[in-house]
């Protein structure tokens, strides 16, 4: 073993392994030097010595992350890099700074990048010839990552007591993990920096820090002067508020961070945190509305509705993603729960139900507020002399004068709310208003008054030529939403129908 190792060290020097300057690339070795280098690798592999070198980096920690043993050639290739790593990132060197974990993370990534081409083209063929089921570059990466993970283990024991340093270290470790997995295809089966972060004591600290920073961010969102402004550059029909956009970005960032975690149990703890934040936001929105409950039509209610609707739609899509469905399945398996028939699955389902309920409640509150305005201006119209109208009172081309205040507020508010609400919300809103107006005209005008035929014609004209056409801006067939009042007006305008029949048709009760 010693003889082969010594020969291999000479061969490495002859091919100028390793590349140690970030400004240089590995110079192509001479054919003779490369041939001797590959022969040494072949001999080392044939010896089948799988034990690690006795010389290990002088980095100790109470935290343990286990890496699989490397083949002897891979271990020997890493030796000079390990020496440089220990030289720069241990002891009193200026490059060994506990507040700069990105320095040694970047160094490892640089070494991986600089040696990748040579290893794949000059080392891997020897592995393939001997039918060794390993990737040489993966072994090199594993050895280098192990150096950085051991360093992280040692440093994080000290930085965990400083919130700022700990947070920075976590951020850099996650960025490093992402680069390894996504850019260099470092296998998910091998340990990485997140294996350090997910050890019990550190993971509890990490979750606590995420919760603290997320809530601080939410406080900043809600107190921003532009919190309720509609963002430009986004689909206008959704009327996305800054609150909704920023909060969703907060959740997305958090999800990106924990998506790197290998264990579903750890991911689910982050999902629980996200559910907490969603509930916190829901409560905050209610507090905003409570401060302005006296005038819903001129309050932030439409903007809050837009916020809830946008978040709910985004969370529904997110909840239906393969990642979330797998986590939901894992949670059910872990809790030994079975999905009941017709039960909607989803980790975010409880929060979505509450948001949907709040959206329905606020939309109804907005409609009721507009109906209050309509009713407040409808008294002269409701108390009209419907029973004694003559031909001189009826002009089919104009709206009844007593109805003008009612229709004015209705038209103005519908126009304003169409501008304020998202397209989906306004579609629901005008249908709700049509339903309430249909009931209002039927119960508070028709059933509360006596009509002669001309009075019936006047009401019929107001409904057919002015009320229903208001909703033609929103649908091609508005009349279907006013079927009851239309039928009632037809009956009221008839001359020959007996009074008792008319009453029975309208109320369903016979006069005794």
Short mmCIF file of C-alpha atoms in Angstrom, two decimals:
data_model
loop_
_atom_site.label_atom_id
_atom_site.label_comp_id
_atom_site.label_asym_id
_atom_site.label_seq_id
_atom_site.Cartn_x
_atom_site.Cartn_y
_atom_site.Cartn_z
CA UNK A 1 0.00 0.00 0.00
CA UNK A 2 2.79 2.43 0.93
CA UNK A 3 4.74 1.65 -2.24
CA UNK A 4 1.71 2.14 -4.47
CA UNK A 5 0.79 5.33 -2.63
CA UNK A 6 4.30 6.72 -3.09
CA UNK A 7 4.24 5.93 -6.82
CA UNK A 8 0.83 7.57 -7.11
CA UNK A 9 2.07 10.74 -5.40
CA UNK A 10 4.84 11.01 -7.98
CA UNK A 11 2.35 10.41 -10.79
CA UNK A 12 0.08 13.16 -9.42
CA UNK A 13 2.97 15.63 -9.39
CA UNK A 14 3.86 14.74 -12.96
CA UNK A 15 0.36 15.55 -14.20
CA UNK A 16 0.33 18.69 -11.99
CA UNK A 17 -2.51 17.56 -9.78
CA UNK A 18 -4.21 19.41 -8.18
CA UNK A 19 -5.24 22.78 -9.61
CA UNK A 20 -4.90 25.17 -6.70
CA UNK A 21 -5.24 28.61 -8.27
CA UNK A 22 -8.66 29.93 -9.11
CA UNK A 23 -7.21 31.64 -12.17
CA UNK A 24 -5.70 28.55 -13.72
CA UNK A 25 -7.00 25.46 -15.42
CA UNK A 26 -5.52 22.02 -15.36
CA UNK A 27 -2.83 21.81 -18.02
CA UNK A 28 -3.11 18.74 -20.21
CA UNK A 29 -0.41 16.29 -19.06
CA UNK A 30 1.97 14.56 -21.45
CA UNK A 31 0.76 11.19 -22.76
CA UNK A 32 3.50 9.40 -20.84
CA UNK A 33 2.67 11.11 -17.53
CA UNK A 34 -1.04 10.47 -18.02
CA UNK A 35 -0.42 6.82 -18.85
CA UNK A 36 1.65 6.27 -15.69
CA UNK A 37 -1.01 8.10 -13.65
CA UNK A 38 -3.75 5.83 -14.99
CA UNK A 39 -1.64 2.71 -14.41
CA UNK A 40 -1.22 3.72 -10.77
CA UNK A 41 -4.98 4.19 -10.42
CA UNK A 42 -5.56 0.77 -11.96
CA UNK A 43 -3.13 -0.91 -9.54
CA UNK A 44 -4.63 0.83 -6.54
CA UNK A 45 -8.12 -0.22 -7.54
CA UNK A 46 -7.02 -3.79 -8.18
CA UNK A 47 -5.52 -4.03 -4.73
CA UNK A 48 -9.08 -3.46 -3.48
CA UNK A 49 -7.96 -1.51 -0.47
CA UNK A 50 -11.12 0.22 0.65
CA UNK A 51 -9.85 1.44 4.01
CA UNK A 52 -9.36 5.17 4.47
CA UNK A 53 -5.95 6.74 4.93
CA UNK A 54 -4.74 6.95 8.46
CA UNK A 55 -4.12 10.67 8.12
CA UNK A 56 -7.39 12.45 8.78
CA UNK A 57 -8.08 16.18 8.96
CA UNK A 58 -7.57 17.63 12.39
CA UNK A 59 -11.15 18.81 12.78
CA UNK A 60 -13.19 17.52 15.69
CA UNK A 61 -16.81 17.96 16.66
CA UNK A 62 -19.39 16.40 18.93
CA UNK A 63 -21.76 16.32 15.94
CA UNK A 64 -21.36 13.39 13.62
CA UNK A 65 -22.24 12.98 9.96
CA UNK A 66 -21.05 9.75 8.38
CA UNK A 67 -19.71 9.64 4.82
CA UNK A 68 -19.14 6.36 2.98
CA UNK A 69 -15.49 5.26 2.62
CA UNK A 70 -13.73 6.24 -0.58
CA UNK A 71 -11.67 4.07 -2.87
CA UNK A 72 -7.93 4.44 -2.34
CA UNK A 73 -7.24 6.43 -5.56
CA UNK A 74 -9.97 8.95 -4.71
CA UNK A 75 -8.65 9.29 -1.19
CA UNK A 76 -5.12 9.89 -2.42
CA UNK A 77 -6.32 12.44 -4.99
CA UNK A 78 -7.96 14.41 -2.20
CA UNK A 79 -4.90 14.36 0.11
CA UNK A 80 -3.20 17.49 -1.34
CA UNK A 81 -6.52 19.35 -1.37
CA UNK A 82 -7.22 18.27 2.19
CA UNK A 83 -3.84 19.65 3.27
CA UNK A 84 -4.62 22.99 1.66
CA UNK A 85 -8.09 23.06 3.19
CA UNK A 86 -6.72 22.45 6.69
CA UNK A 87 -3.96 25.02 6.12
CA UNK A 88 -6.40 27.77 5.13
CA UNK A 89 -9.44 27.00 7.25
CA UNK A 90 -8.10 25.89 10.62
CA UNK A 91 -5.92 27.57 13.19
CA UNK A 92 -5.16 31.29 13.20
CA UNK A 93 -5.08 31.90 9.45
CA UNK A 94 -6.89 35.03 8.22
CA UNK A 95 -8.91 32.83 5.88
CA UNK A 96 -10.28 30.89 8.86
CA UNK A 97 -13.11 33.22 9.88
CA UNK A 98 -16.11 31.87 11.71
CA UNK A 99 -18.30 34.60 10.22
CA UNK A 100 -17.32 33.69 6.64
CA UNK A 101 -18.43 30.09 6.01
CA UNK A 102 -18.94 31.04 2.37
CA UNK A 103 -15.16 31.17 1.96
CA UNK A 104 -14.60 27.47 2.48
CA UNK A 105 -17.85 26.54 0.74
CA UNK A 106 -16.73 28.50 -2.32
CA UNK A 107 -13.27 26.92 -2.19
CA UNK A 108 -14.74 23.42 -2.31
CA UNK A 109 -17.04 24.35 -5.21
CA UNK A 110 -14.06 25.84 -7.05
CA UNK A 111 -12.03 22.67 -6.64
CA UNK A 112 -14.94 20.57 -7.88
CA UNK A 113 -15.33 22.77 -10.94
CA UNK A 114 -11.61 22.91 -11.74
CA UNK A 115 -11.06 19.14 -11.57
CA UNK A 116 -14.35 17.85 -12.96
CA UNK A 117 -13.28 17.67 -16.61
CA UNK A 118 -10.00 15.89 -15.93
CA UNK A 119 -11.51 13.35 -13.53
CA UNK A 120 -14.34 12.46 -15.90
CA UNK A 121 -12.05 12.09 -18.91
CA UNK A 122 -8.90 10.62 -17.37
CA UNK A 123 -9.88 8.83 -14.16
CA UNK A 124 -13.38 7.53 -14.87
CA UNK A 125 -12.27 5.43 -17.90
CA UNK A 126 -10.02 3.38 -15.57
CA UNK A 127 -12.99 2.73 -13.25
CA UNK A 128 -15.06 1.72 -16.27
CA UNK A 129 -12.39 -0.65 -17.62
CA UNK A 130 -12.29 -2.48 -14.30
CA UNK A 131 -16.11 -2.50 -14.18
CA UNK A 132 -16.10 -0.67 -10.87
CA UNK A 133 -19.61 0.59 -10.23
CA UNK A 134 -18.58 4.00 -8.97
CA UNK A 135 -18.29 7.48 -10.40
CA UNK A 136 -14.84 8.90 -9.76
CA UNK A 137 -16.12 12.49 -9.70
CA UNK A 138 -18.78 11.62 -7.15
CA UNK A 139 -16.07 10.14 -4.93
CA UNK A 140 -13.95 13.27 -5.28
CA UNK A 141 -16.96 15.45 -4.50
CA UNK A 142 -17.85 13.30 -1.51
CA UNK A 143 -14.34 13.64 -0.11
CA UNK A 144 -14.29 17.41 -0.59
CA UNK A 145 -17.80 17.89 0.79
CA UNK A 146 -16.78 15.87 3.83
CA UNK A 147 -14.06 18.43 4.53
CA UNK A 148 -16.56 21.28 4.43
CA UNK A 149 -19.15 19.42 6.50
CA UNK A 150 -16.61 18.62 9.22
CA UNK A 151 -15.61 22.28 9.25
CA UNK A 152 -19.27 23.30 9.45
CA UNK A 153 -19.83 20.88 12.32
CA UNK A 154 -16.95 22.36 14.26
CA UNK A 155 -17.88 26.01 13.64
CA UNK A 156 -21.61 25.78 14.15
CA UNK A 157 -21.17 24.63 17.73
CA UNK A 158 -19.87 28.12 18.42
CA UNK A 159 -22.06 30.24 16.13
CA UNK A 160 -25.32 28.65 17.34
CA UNK A 161 -25.29 31.01 20.32
CA UNK A 162 -25.17 34.10 18.11
CA UNK A 163 -28.43 34.59 16.20
CA UNK A 164 -26.92 36.72 13.44
CA UNK A 165 -23.97 34.42 12.83
CA UNK A 166 -26.15 31.33 13.03
CA UNK A 167 -28.63 32.73 10.54
CA UNK A 168 -25.84 33.68 8.14
CA UNK A 169 -24.24 30.25 8.44
CA UNK A 170 -27.56 28.53 7.71
CA UNK A 171 -28.14 30.75 4.66
CA UNK A 172 -24.69 30.01 3.26
CA UNK A 173 -24.95 26.29 4.01
CA UNK A 174 -28.28 26.09 2.18
CA UNK A 175 -26.91 28.00 -0.81
CA UNK A 176 -23.92 25.63 -0.86
CA UNK A 177 -26.20 22.60 -0.64
CA UNK A 178 -28.32 23.88 -3.52
CA UNK A 179 -25.27 24.50 -5.69
CA UNK A 180 -23.92 21.01 -4.98
CA UNK A 181 -27.19 19.23 -5.70
CA UNK A 182 -28.40 21.25 -8.66
CA UNK A 183 -25.27 22.44 -10.45
CA UNK A 184 -22.90 19.53 -9.81
CA UNK A 185 -25.48 16.75 -9.41
CA UNK A 186 -24.11 15.70 -6.05
CA UNK A 187 -26.17 12.57 -5.24
CA UNK A 188 -29.02 12.88 -2.76
CA UNK A 189 -27.87 9.63 -1.16
CA UNK A 190 -24.69 11.29 0.13
CA UNK A 191 -24.55 13.58 3.17
CA UNK A 192 -24.29 17.33 2.78
CA UNK A 193 -24.37 20.44 4.95
CA UNK A 194 -28.11 20.08 5.64
CA UNK A 195 -27.35 16.87 7.51
CA UNK A 196 -25.56 19.05 10.05
CA UNK A 197 -28.40 21.59 10.21
CA UNK A 198 -31.04 18.92 10.79
CA UNK A 199 -29.46 17.43 13.89
CA UNK A 200 -31.90 17.84 16.76
CA UNK A 201 -30.42 20.74 18.72
CA UNK A 202 -29.53 22.76 15.63
CA UNK A 203 -32.81 22.07 13.85
CA UNK A 204 -34.82 23.37 16.80
CA UNK A 205 -32.70 26.51 16.75
CA UNK A 206 -33.12 26.84 12.97
CA UNK A 207 -36.92 26.55 13.12
CA UNK A 208 -37.04 29.09 15.93
CA UNK A 209 -34.96 31.55 13.91
CA UNK A 210 -37.12 31.04 10.81
CA UNK A 211 -40.23 31.75 12.88
CA UNK A 212 -38.71 34.90 14.38
CA UNK A 213 -37.54 36.35 11.07
CA UNK A 214 -40.77 35.43 9.29
CA UNK A 215 -42.88 37.20 11.91
CA UNK A 216 -40.62 40.25 11.82
CA UNK A 217 -41.05 40.29 8.06
CA UNK A 218 -44.83 40.01 8.40
CA UNK A 219 -44.91 42.93 10.83
CA UNK A 220 -42.94 44.97 8.32
CA UNK A 221 -45.34 43.95 5.54
CA UNK A 222 -48.45 44.97 7.47
CA UNK A 223 -47.01 48.28 8.67
CA UNK A 224 -45.71 49.35 5.26
CA UNK A 225 -47.24 52.54 3.85
CA UNK A 226 -47.66 50.81 0.50
CA UNK A 227 -49.00 47.56 1.97
CA UNK A 228 -52.39 47.85 0.28
CA UNK A 229 -51.29 49.27 -3.03
CA UNK A 230 -51.94 47.20 -6.13
CA UNK A 231 -48.71 46.13 -7.78
CA UNK A 232 -48.02 47.13 -11.34
CA UNK A 233 -46.52 44.79 -13.90
CA UNK A 234 -48.75 41.93 -12.73
CA UNK A 235 -52.09 40.71 -14.15
CA UNK A 236 -54.50 43.58 -13.53
CA UNK A 237 -57.55 41.33 -13.31
CA UNK A 238 -56.13 39.81 -10.09
CA UNK A 239 -55.52 43.18 -8.35
CA UNK A 240 -52.55 41.74 -6.42
CA UNK A 241 -51.73 43.77 -3.33
CA UNK A 242 -48.24 44.27 -1.96
CA UNK A 243 -49.29 42.36 1.18
CA UNK A 244 -50.32 39.31 -0.84
CA UNK A 245 -47.28 39.38 -3.11
CA UNK A 246 -44.76 39.85 -0.30
CA UNK A 247 -46.33 37.24 1.96
CA UNK A 248 -46.42 34.68 -0.83
CA UNK A 249 -42.77 35.47 -1.61
CA UNK A 250 -42.00 34.83 2.08
CA UNK A 251 -43.65 31.40 1.93
CA UNK A 252 -41.97 30.59 -1.39
CA UNK A 253 -38.54 31.47 -0.02
CA UNK A 254 -39.13 29.34 3.05
CA UNK A 255 -40.28 26.43 0.89
CA UNK A 256 -37.19 26.71 -1.31
CA UNK A 257 -35.04 26.50 1.79
CA UNK A 258 -36.61 23.43 3.33
CA UNK A 259 -37.05 21.67 -0.03
CA UNK A 260 -33.37 20.73 0.23
CA UNK A 261 -33.97 18.70 3.40
CA UNK A 262 -33.75 14.94 2.85
CA UNK A 263 -36.18 13.86 5.59
CA UNK A 264 -39.94 14.44 5.15
CA UNK A 265 -40.34 14.76 8.91
CA UNK A 266 -38.16 17.88 8.90
CA UNK A 267 -40.05 19.31 5.93
CA UNK A 268 -43.36 18.80 7.72
CA UNK A 269 -42.13 20.88 10.65
CA UNK A 270 -41.56 23.74 8.22
CA UNK A 271 -45.03 23.20 6.76
CA UNK A 272 -46.42 23.57 10.29
CA UNK A 273 -44.58 26.88 10.55
CA UNK A 274 -46.08 28.01 7.23
CA UNK A 275 -49.55 27.12 8.49
CA UNK A 276 -48.90 29.21 11.61
CA UNK A 277 -47.88 32.18 9.46
CA UNK A 278 -50.97 31.86 7.26
CA UNK A 279 -53.17 31.88 10.34
CA UNK A 280 -51.28 34.89 11.73
CA UNK A 281 -51.92 36.74 8.48
CA UNK A 282 -55.62 35.87 8.58
CA UNK A 283 -55.89 37.31 12.10
CA UNK A 284 -53.96 40.43 11.04
CA UNK A 285 -56.36 40.99 8.14
CA UNK A 286 -59.33 40.75 10.50
CA UNK A 287 -57.70 43.33 12.76
CA UNK A 288 -57.26 45.69 9.82
CA UNK A 289 -60.95 45.37 8.96
CA UNK A 290 -62.07 45.76 12.56
CA UNK A 291 -60.46 49.20 12.65
CA UNK A 292 -62.61 50.29 9.67
CA UNK A 293 -65.83 48.37 10.25
CA UNK A 294 -68.08 51.46 10.16
CA UNK A 295 -67.83 52.03 6.40
CA UNK A 296 -67.09 48.78 4.51
CA UNK A 297 -67.57 50.28 1.04
CA UNK A 298 -64.87 52.91 1.61
CA UNK A 299 -62.56 50.77 3.73
CA UNK A 300 -59.74 48.38 2.86
CA UNK A 301 -62.28 45.56 2.59
CA UNK A 302 -61.98 45.16 -1.22
CA UNK A 303 -58.17 45.10 -0.98
CA UNK A 304 -58.29 42.57 1.87
CA UNK A 305 -60.62 40.44 -0.23
CA UNK A 306 -58.20 40.60 -3.16
CA UNK A 307 -55.38 39.58 -0.83
CA UNK A 308 -57.28 36.59 0.56
CA UNK A 309 -58.45 35.46 -2.87
CA UNK A 310 -54.98 35.64 -4.42
CA UNK A 311 -53.35 33.79 -1.52
CA UNK A 312 -56.06 31.15 -1.48
CA UNK A 313 -55.70 30.45 -5.19
CA UNK A 314 -51.91 30.29 -4.93
CA UNK A 315 -52.02 28.00 -1.89
CA UNK A 316 -54.53 25.68 -3.57
CA UNK A 317 -52.14 25.23 -6.49
CA UNK A 318 -49.22 24.75 -4.12
CA UNK A 319 -51.16 22.25 -2.01
CA UNK A 320 -51.88 20.19 -5.13
CA UNK A 321 -48.22 20.04 -6.18
CA UNK A 322 -46.53 16.61 -6.20
CA UNK A 323 -44.16 17.66 -3.41
CA UNK A 324 -46.98 18.61 -1.04
CA UNK A 325 -49.07 15.57 -1.95
CA UNK A 326 -46.13 13.30 -1.12
CA UNK A 327 -45.62 15.04 2.21
CA UNK A 328 -49.33 14.74 2.95
CA UNK A 329 -49.18 11.04 2.14
CA UNK A 330 -46.17 10.62 4.39
CA UNK A 331 -47.91 12.39 7.25
CA UNK A 332 -50.99 10.21 6.90
CA UNK A 333 -48.86 7.08 6.82
CA UNK A 334 -46.96 8.24 9.88
CA UNK A 335 -50.17 8.94 11.79
CA UNK A 336 -51.80 5.78 10.40
CA UNK A 337 -54.66 7.86 9.03
CA UNK A 338 -56.82 6.74 6.16
CA UNK A 339 -58.34 9.15 3.69
CA UNK A 340 -62.08 9.08 4.15
CA UNK A 341 -64.36 8.91 1.15
CA UNK A 342 -64.92 12.33 -0.45
CA UNK A 343 -62.34 13.87 1.91
CA UNK A 344 -60.16 16.47 0.24
CA UNK A 345 -56.51 15.81 0.92
CA UNK A 346 -53.88 18.47 1.43
CA UNK A 347 -51.56 19.78 4.10
CA UNK A 348 -52.92 23.30 3.67
CA UNK A 349 -56.58 22.26 3.66
CA UNK A 350 -57.36 23.54 7.21
CA UNK A 351 -55.94 26.98 6.38
CA UNK A 352 -57.64 27.04 2.99
CA UNK A 353 -61.01 26.26 4.58
CA UNK A 354 -60.62 29.19 6.98
CA UNK A 355 -59.52 31.54 4.20
CA UNK A 356 -62.41 30.46 1.99
CA UNK A 357 -64.86 30.97 4.83
CA UNK A 358 -63.44 34.43 5.52
CA UNK A 359 -63.61 35.33 1.83
CA UNK A 360 -67.28 34.30 1.67
CA UNK A 361 -68.04 36.22 4.86
CA UNK A 362 -66.35 39.42 3.69
CA UNK A 363 -67.89 39.25 0.23
CA UNK A 364 -71.32 38.93 1.81
CA UNK A 365 -70.51 41.78 4.19
CA UNK A 366 -69.61 43.97 1.21
CA UNK A 367 -72.84 43.06 -0.58
CA UNK A 368 -74.88 43.71 2.56
CA UNK A 369 -73.20 47.11 2.95
CA UNK A 370 -74.20 48.07 -0.58
CA UNK A 371 -77.73 46.81 0.02
CA UNK A 372 -77.92 49.03 3.10
CA UNK A 373 -77.05 52.01 0.90
CA UNK A 374 -79.66 50.95 -1.63
CA UNK A 375 -82.35 50.50 1.03
CA UNK A 376 -81.47 53.82 2.66
CA UNK A 377 -82.29 55.58 -0.61
CA UNK A 378 -85.27 53.45 -1.53
CA UNK A 379 -87.89 54.73 0.94
CA UNK A 380 -89.63 57.14 -1.50
CA UNK A 381 -89.70 54.37 -4.10
CA UNK A 382 -91.00 51.75 -1.69
CA UNK A 383 -93.72 54.13 -0.46
CA UNK A 384 -94.80 55.10 -3.95
CA UNK A 385 -98.55 55.24 -4.73
CA UNK A 386 -98.49 51.98 -6.68
CA UNK A 387 -102.17 51.34 -6.05
CA UNK A 388 -103.45 54.60 -7.57
CA UNK A 389 -101.17 55.28 -10.51
CA UNK A 390 -102.66 56.64 -13.72
CA UNK A 391 -101.50 56.82 -17.31
CA UNK A 392 -99.92 60.21 -16.61
CA UNK A 393 -97.60 58.55 -14.06
CA UNK A 394 -96.27 56.05 -16.58
CA UNK A 395 -93.50 56.85 -19.08
CA UNK A 396 -91.85 53.68 -20.35
CA UNK A 397 -88.80 55.60 -21.58
CA UNK A 398 -87.73 56.98 -18.22
CA UNK A 399 -87.01 55.66 -14.76
CA UNK A 400 -89.50 56.44 -12.02
CA UNK A 401 -88.16 59.63 -10.35
CA UNK A 402 -88.43 58.11 -6.86
CA UNK A 403 -86.07 55.32 -7.95
CA UNK A 404 -83.28 57.64 -9.12
CA UNK A 405 -81.36 57.85 -5.79
CA UNK A 406 -81.52 54.07 -5.44
CA UNK A 407 -80.23 53.41 -8.95
CA UNK A 408 -77.60 56.12 -8.71
CA UNK A 409 -75.90 54.61 -5.65
CA UNK A 410 -76.23 51.11 -7.11
CA UNK A 411 -74.66 52.12 -10.43
CA UNK A 412 -71.84 54.12 -8.83
CA UNK A 413 -70.87 51.47 -6.30
CA UNK A 414 -71.00 48.62 -8.82
CA UNK A 415 -68.69 50.59 -11.09
CA UNK A 416 -66.29 51.42 -8.25
CA UNK A 417 -66.19 47.87 -6.93
CA UNK A 418 -65.58 46.52 -10.41
CA UNK A 419 -62.42 48.63 -10.41
CA UNK A 420 -61.42 47.61 -6.89
CA UNK A 421 -62.10 43.87 -6.86
CA UNK A 422 -60.31 41.18 -8.81
CA UNK A 423 -62.17 39.79 -11.79
CA UNK A 424 -63.05 36.51 -10.05
CA UNK A 425 -64.25 38.25 -6.90
CA UNK A 426 -66.35 40.79 -8.75
CA UNK A 427 -68.03 38.02 -10.71
CA UNK A 428 -69.10 36.46 -7.44
CA UNK A 429 -70.04 39.87 -6.03
CA UNK A 430 -72.41 40.98 -8.77
CA UNK A 431 -74.20 37.62 -8.70
CA UNK A 432 -74.65 38.03 -4.95
CA UNK A 433 -75.98 41.56 -5.48
CA UNK A 434 -78.37 40.38 -8.18
CA UNK A 435 -79.74 37.78 -5.78
CA UNK A 436 -80.19 40.32 -2.98
CA UNK A 437 -81.80 42.88 -5.30
CA UNK A 438 -84.18 40.26 -6.66
CA UNK A 439 -85.28 39.43 -3.10
CA UNK A 440 -85.42 43.11 -2.10
CA UNK A 441 -87.71 44.12 -4.96
CA UNK A 442 -89.93 41.12 -4.38
CA UNK A 443 -90.22 41.22 -0.59
CA UNK A 444 -89.93 44.91 0.24
CA UNK A 445 -91.65 46.49 -2.74
CA UNK A 446 -94.04 43.96 -4.27
CA UNK A 447 -95.22 42.18 -1.13
CA UNK A 448 -95.37 45.35 0.97
CA UNK A 449 -97.59 47.30 -1.43
CA UNK A 450 -100.87 47.14 -3.33
CA UNK A 451 -100.69 47.62 -7.09
CA UNK A 452 -103.14 48.58 -9.75
CA UNK A 453 -102.28 47.40 -13.30
CA UNK A 454 -100.56 50.68 -14.20
CA UNK A 455 -98.50 50.52 -11.01
CA UNK A 456 -97.51 47.01 -12.05
CA UNK A 457 -96.48 48.29 -15.49
CA UNK A 458 -94.38 51.06 -13.93
CA UNK A 459 -92.51 48.58 -11.72
CA UNK A 460 -92.14 46.19 -14.64
CA UNK A 461 -90.62 48.96 -16.76
CA UNK A 462 -88.18 49.94 -14.00
CA UNK A 463 -87.07 46.33 -13.55
CA UNK A 464 -86.86 45.31 -17.21
CA UNK A 465 -85.46 48.52 -18.68
CA UNK A 466 -83.26 49.84 -15.88
CA UNK A 467 -82.47 47.29 -13.15
CA UNK A 468 -81.69 44.24 -15.28
CA UNK A 469 -79.74 46.20 -17.95
CA UNK A 470 -77.38 47.39 -15.18
CA UNK A 471 -76.02 43.85 -15.11
CA UNK A 472 -75.62 43.52 -18.88
CA UNK A 473 -72.09 44.83 -18.41
CA UNK A 474 -71.28 41.67 -16.47
CA UNK A 475 -73.22 38.93 -18.27
CA UNK A 476 -75.03 38.32 -21.55
CA UNK A 477 -78.15 36.99 -19.82
CA UNK A 478 -78.77 39.07 -16.66
CA UNK A 479 -82.50 38.30 -16.69
CA UNK A 480 -81.90 34.78 -15.34
CA UNK A 481 -80.81 36.30 -12.02
CA UNK A 482 -84.10 38.23 -11.67
CA UNK A 483 -86.62 35.56 -12.65
CA UNK A 484 -88.80 35.92 -9.52
CA UNK A 485 -89.24 39.69 -9.73
CA UNK A 486 -89.82 39.49 -13.50
CA UNK A 487 -92.62 36.97 -13.01
CA UNK A 488 -94.12 39.06 -10.22
CA UNK A 489 -94.10 42.17 -12.42
CA UNK A 490 -95.84 40.28 -15.22
CA UNK A 491 -98.62 39.32 -12.82
CA UNK A 492 -98.93 42.81 -11.38
CA UNK A 493 -99.29 44.32 -14.84
CA UNK A 494 -102.20 42.03 -15.76
CA UNK A 495 -105.64 43.67 -15.69
CA UNK A 496 -108.01 40.72 -15.41
CA UNK A 497 -106.40 38.45 -12.84
CA UNK A 498 -108.42 38.22 -9.61
CA UNK A 499 -106.80 39.66 -6.51
CA UNK A 500 -106.94 36.39 -4.57
CA UNK A 501 -105.19 34.51 -7.40
CA UNK A 502 -102.55 37.20 -7.64
CA UNK A 503 -101.91 37.00 -3.89
CA UNK A 504 -101.69 33.21 -4.00
CA UNK A 505 -99.14 33.27 -6.86
CA UNK A 506 -97.01 35.87 -5.10
CA UNK A 507 -97.15 34.52 -1.56
CA UNK A 508 -98.30 30.93 -1.86
CA UNK A 509 -101.10 31.66 0.64
CA UNK A 510 -104.82 31.98 0.13
CA UNK A 511 -106.74 34.78 1.81
CA UNK A 512 -109.23 33.44 4.33
#
